[in-house]
Short mmCIF file of C-alpha atoms in Angstrom, two decimals:
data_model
loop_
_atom_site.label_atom_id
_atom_site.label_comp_id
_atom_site.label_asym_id
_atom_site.label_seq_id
_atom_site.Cartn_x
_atom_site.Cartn_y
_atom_site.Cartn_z
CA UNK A 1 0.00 0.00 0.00
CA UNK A 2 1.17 3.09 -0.98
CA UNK A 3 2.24 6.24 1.37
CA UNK A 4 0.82 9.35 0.20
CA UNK A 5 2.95 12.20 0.14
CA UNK A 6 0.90 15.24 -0.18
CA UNK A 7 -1.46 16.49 2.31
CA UNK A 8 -5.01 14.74 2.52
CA UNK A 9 -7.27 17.05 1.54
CA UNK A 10 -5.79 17.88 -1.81
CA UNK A 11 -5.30 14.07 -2.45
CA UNK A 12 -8.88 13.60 -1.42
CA UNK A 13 -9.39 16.29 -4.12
CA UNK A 14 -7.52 15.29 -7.06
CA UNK A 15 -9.07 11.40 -6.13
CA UNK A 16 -12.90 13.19 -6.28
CA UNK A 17 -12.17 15.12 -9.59
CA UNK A 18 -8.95 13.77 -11.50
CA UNK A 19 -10.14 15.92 -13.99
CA UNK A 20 -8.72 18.96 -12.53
CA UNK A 21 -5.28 17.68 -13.50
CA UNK A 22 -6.14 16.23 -16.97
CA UNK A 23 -7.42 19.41 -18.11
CA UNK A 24 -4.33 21.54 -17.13
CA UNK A 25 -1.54 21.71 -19.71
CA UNK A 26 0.80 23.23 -17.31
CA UNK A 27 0.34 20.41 -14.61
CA UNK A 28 0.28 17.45 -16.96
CA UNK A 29 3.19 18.93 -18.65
CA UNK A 30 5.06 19.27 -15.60
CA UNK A 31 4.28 15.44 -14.27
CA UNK A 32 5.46 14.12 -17.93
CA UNK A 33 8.68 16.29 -17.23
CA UNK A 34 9.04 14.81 -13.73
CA UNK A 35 8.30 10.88 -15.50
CA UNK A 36 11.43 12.18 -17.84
CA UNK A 37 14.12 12.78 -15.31
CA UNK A 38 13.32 10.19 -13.47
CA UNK A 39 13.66 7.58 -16.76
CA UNK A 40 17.06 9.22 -17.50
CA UNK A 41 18.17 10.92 -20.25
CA UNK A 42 19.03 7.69 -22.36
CA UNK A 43 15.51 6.40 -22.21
CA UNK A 44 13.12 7.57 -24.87
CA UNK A 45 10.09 8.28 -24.00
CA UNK A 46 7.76 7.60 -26.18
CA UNK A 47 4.47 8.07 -24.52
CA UNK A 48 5.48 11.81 -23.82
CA UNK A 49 6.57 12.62 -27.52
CA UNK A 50 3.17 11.05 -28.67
CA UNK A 51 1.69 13.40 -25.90
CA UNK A 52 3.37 16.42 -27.31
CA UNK A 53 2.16 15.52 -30.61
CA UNK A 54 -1.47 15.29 -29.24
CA UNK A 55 -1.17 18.44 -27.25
CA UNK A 56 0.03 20.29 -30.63
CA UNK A 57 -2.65 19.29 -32.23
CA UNK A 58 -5.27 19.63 -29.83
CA UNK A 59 -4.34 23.23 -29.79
CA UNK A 60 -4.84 23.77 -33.67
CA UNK A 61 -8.21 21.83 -33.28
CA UNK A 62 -8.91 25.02 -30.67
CA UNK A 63 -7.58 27.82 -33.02
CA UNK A 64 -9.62 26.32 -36.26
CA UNK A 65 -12.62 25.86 -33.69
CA UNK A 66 -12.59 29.60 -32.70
CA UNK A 67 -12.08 30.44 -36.39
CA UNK A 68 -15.19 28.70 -37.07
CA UNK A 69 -17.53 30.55 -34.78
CA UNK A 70 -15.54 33.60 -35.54
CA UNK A 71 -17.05 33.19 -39.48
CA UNK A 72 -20.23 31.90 -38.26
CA UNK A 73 -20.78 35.30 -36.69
CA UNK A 74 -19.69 37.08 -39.37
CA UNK A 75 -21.58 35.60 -41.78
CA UNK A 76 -24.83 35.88 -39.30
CA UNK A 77 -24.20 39.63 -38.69
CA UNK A 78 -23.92 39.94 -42.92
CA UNK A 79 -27.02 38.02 -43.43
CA UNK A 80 -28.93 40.59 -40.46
CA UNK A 81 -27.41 43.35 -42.46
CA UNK A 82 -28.78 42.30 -46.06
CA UNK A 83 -32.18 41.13 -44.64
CA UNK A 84 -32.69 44.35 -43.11
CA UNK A 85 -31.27 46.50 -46.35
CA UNK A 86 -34.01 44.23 -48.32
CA UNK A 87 -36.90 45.53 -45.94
CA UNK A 88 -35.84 49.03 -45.92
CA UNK A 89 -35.74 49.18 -49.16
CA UNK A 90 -39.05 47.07 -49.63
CA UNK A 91 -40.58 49.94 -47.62
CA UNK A 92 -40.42 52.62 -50.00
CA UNK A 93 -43.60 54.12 -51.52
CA UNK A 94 -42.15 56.28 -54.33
CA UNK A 95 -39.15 55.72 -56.38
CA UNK A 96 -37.72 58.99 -55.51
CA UNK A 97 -37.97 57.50 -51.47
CA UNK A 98 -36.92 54.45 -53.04
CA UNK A 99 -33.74 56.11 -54.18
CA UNK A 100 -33.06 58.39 -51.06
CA UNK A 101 -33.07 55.08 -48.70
CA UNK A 102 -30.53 53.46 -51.07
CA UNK A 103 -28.49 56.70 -50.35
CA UNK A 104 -29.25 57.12 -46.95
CA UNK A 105 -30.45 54.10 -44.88
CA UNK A 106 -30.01 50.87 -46.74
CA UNK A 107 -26.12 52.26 -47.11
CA UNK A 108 -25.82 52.54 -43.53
CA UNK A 109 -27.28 49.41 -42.54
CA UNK A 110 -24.88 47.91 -45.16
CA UNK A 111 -22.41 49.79 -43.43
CA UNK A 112 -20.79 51.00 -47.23
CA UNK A 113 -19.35 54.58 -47.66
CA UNK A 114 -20.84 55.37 -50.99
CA UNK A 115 -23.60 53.64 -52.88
CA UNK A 116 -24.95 54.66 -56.60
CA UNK A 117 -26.88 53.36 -58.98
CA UNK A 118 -25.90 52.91 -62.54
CA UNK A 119 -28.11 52.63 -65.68
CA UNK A 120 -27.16 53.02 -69.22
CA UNK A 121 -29.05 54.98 -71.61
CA UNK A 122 -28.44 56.29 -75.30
CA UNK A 123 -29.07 59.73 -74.53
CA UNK A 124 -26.95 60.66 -71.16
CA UNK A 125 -27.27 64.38 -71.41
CA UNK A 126 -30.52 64.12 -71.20
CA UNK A 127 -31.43 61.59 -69.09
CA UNK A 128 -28.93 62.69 -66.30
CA UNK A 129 -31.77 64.66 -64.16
CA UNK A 130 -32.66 61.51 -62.25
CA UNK A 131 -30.72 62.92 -58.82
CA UNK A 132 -27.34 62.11 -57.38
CA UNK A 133 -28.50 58.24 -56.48
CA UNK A 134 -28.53 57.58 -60.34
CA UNK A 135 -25.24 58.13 -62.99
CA UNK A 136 -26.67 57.77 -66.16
CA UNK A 137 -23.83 56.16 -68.47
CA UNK A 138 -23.44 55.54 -71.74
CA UNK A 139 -24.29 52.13 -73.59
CA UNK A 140 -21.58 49.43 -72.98
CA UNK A 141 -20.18 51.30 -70.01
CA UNK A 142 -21.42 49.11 -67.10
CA UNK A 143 -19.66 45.96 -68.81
CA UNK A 144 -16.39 47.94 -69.67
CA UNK A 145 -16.48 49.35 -65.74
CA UNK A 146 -16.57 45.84 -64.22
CA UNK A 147 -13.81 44.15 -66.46
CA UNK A 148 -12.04 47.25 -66.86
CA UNK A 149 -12.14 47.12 -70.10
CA UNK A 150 -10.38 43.72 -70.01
CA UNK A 151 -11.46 40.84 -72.32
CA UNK A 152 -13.20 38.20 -69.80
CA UNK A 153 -16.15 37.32 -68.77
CA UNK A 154 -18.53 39.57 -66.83
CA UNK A 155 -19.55 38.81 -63.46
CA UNK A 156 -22.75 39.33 -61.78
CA UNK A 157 -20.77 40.01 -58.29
CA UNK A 158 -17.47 41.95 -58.42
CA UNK A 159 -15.37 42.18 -55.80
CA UNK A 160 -12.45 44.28 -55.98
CA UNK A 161 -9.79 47.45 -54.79
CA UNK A 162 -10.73 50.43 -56.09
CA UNK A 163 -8.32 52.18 -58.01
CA UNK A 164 -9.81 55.44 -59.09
CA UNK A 165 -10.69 54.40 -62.28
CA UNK A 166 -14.59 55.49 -62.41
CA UNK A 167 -14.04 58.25 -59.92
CA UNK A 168 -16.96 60.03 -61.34
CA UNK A 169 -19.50 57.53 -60.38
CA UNK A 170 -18.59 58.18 -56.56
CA UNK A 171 -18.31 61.77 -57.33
CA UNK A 172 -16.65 63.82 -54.13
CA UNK A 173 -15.99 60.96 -52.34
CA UNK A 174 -13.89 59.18 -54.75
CA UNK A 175 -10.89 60.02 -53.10
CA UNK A 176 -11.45 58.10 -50.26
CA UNK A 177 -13.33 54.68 -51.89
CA UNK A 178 -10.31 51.34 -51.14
CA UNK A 179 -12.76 49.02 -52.31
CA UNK A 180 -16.23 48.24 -53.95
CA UNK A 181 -18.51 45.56 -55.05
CA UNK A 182 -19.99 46.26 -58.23
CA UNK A 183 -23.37 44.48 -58.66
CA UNK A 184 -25.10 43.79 -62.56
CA UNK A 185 -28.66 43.90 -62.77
CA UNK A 186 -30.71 42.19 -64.73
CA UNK A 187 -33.75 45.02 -64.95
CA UNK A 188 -36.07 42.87 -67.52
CA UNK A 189 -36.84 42.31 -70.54
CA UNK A 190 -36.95 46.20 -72.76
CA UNK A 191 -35.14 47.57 -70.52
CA UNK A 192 -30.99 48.23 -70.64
CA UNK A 193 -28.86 46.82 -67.87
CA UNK A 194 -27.94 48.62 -64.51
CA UNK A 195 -25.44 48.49 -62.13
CA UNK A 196 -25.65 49.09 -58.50
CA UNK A 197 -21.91 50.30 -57.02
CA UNK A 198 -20.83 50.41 -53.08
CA UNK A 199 -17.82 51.86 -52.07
CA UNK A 200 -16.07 51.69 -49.10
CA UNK A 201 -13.05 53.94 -47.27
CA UNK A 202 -12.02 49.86 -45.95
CA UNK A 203 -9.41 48.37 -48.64
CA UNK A 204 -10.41 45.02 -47.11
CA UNK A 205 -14.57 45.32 -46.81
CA UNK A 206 -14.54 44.23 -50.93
CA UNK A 207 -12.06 41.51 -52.09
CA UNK A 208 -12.15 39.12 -54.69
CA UNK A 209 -11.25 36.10 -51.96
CA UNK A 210 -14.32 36.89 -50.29
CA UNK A 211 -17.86 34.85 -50.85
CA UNK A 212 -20.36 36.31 -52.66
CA UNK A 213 -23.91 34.59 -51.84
CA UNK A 214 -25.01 37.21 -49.56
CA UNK A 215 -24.72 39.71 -52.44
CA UNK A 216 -25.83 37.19 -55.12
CA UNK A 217 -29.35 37.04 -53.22
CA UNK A 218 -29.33 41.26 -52.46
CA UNK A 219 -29.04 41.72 -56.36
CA UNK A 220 -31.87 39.26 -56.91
CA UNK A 221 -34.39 41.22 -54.63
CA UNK A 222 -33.09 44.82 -55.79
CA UNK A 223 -33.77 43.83 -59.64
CA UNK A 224 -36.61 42.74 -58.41
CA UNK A 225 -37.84 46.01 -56.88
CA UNK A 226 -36.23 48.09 -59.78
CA UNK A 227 -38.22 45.99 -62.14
CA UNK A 228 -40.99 47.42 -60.42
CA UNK A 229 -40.42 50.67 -60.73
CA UNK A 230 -39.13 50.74 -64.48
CA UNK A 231 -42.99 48.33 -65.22
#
């Protein structure tokens, strides 16, 4: 029968709730360091390396698990943010409100800088009275804006830096726009495509790494409500 060396009531302790030792790296590590010296320094220890191994891992399982929730919230906080853009916007009863809460509240809850919409007509000069909200562009600009004039594909969701290179369409502001998502629309069949622009002053709010769903489904609803308007 063994002798116990440490006082009873923290044996009766550790005995009760072993736990309380298993689950602390600094004690465990220091009884596998006490199991070492007392094996000698020509003995491997294999148990301890393969514990090593297991603590090293078990703390990359705990960084990827906070990394998880970390996105999980950030991708729940977008979602709040787009469903409650959608309703503000869904609220207006005019198309000039429509166009002032694009401006002014639906920006904000997005939490973007600058936000304009874009539609192309044959006649600019003339159809430029429609407010600061709206740039009226020529034909073929909106596709030569989001490819840059570049050969390729056009996307429905652009994600990029800005580098100054349509500083009109953010007008006094463009100075301070890092980076913008530029969204195609689809606004039915007679009608000439748009293009709805957010810039922000954050060079990492809009990147092309980033996953574009959330945006995907805003377009949908905001052709949706623009179809309305232009029927």
């Amino acid at each position: 029968m063994s002798t116990p060396e440490m006082d009873e009531q923290t044996r009766e302790k550790i005995i009760a709730n072993p736990n309380l030792l298993l689950e602390d790296h600094d004690i465990m590590r220091a009884l596998v360091g006490g199991n070492d010296d007392n094996m000698g320094g020509n003995i491997v220890d294999l148990r301890g390396i393969a514990m090593e191994r297991l603590e090293a891992r078990f703390d990359r399982l705990e960084d990827t698990h906070r990394n998880v929730i970390a996105a999980a919230y950030d991708n729940l906080a977008g979602t709040n943010q787009v469903h409650r853009a959608i309703l503000r916007m869904m609220d207006a009863q005019t198309f000039t409100a429509f166009l002032e809460d694009l401006t002014g509240d639906v920006a904000n809850t997005l939490r973007v800088d600058a936000i304009r919409l874009v539609l192309e007509s044959a006649d600019p000069e003339t159809d430029s009275n429609m407010g600061s909200a709206v740039a009226v562009v020529p034909e073929g600009f909106i596709d030569d804006y989001i490819t840059l004039g570049r050969n390729m594909p056009v996307r429905q969701i652009t994600l990029r830096k800005f580098d100054n290179s349509g500083a009109s369409l953010y007008g006094e502001r463009a100075g301070y726009i890092q980076s913008e998502a530029c969204l195609k629309l689809d606004l039915g069949t007679g009608n000439r495509p748009g293009m709805l622009i957010m810039g922000s002053e954050d060079p990492q709010q809009f990147s092309a790494q980033q996953g574009t769903d959330l945006l995907t489904f805003f377009t949908g609803v905001f052709e949706r409500v623009m179809q309305r308007w232009l029927g």
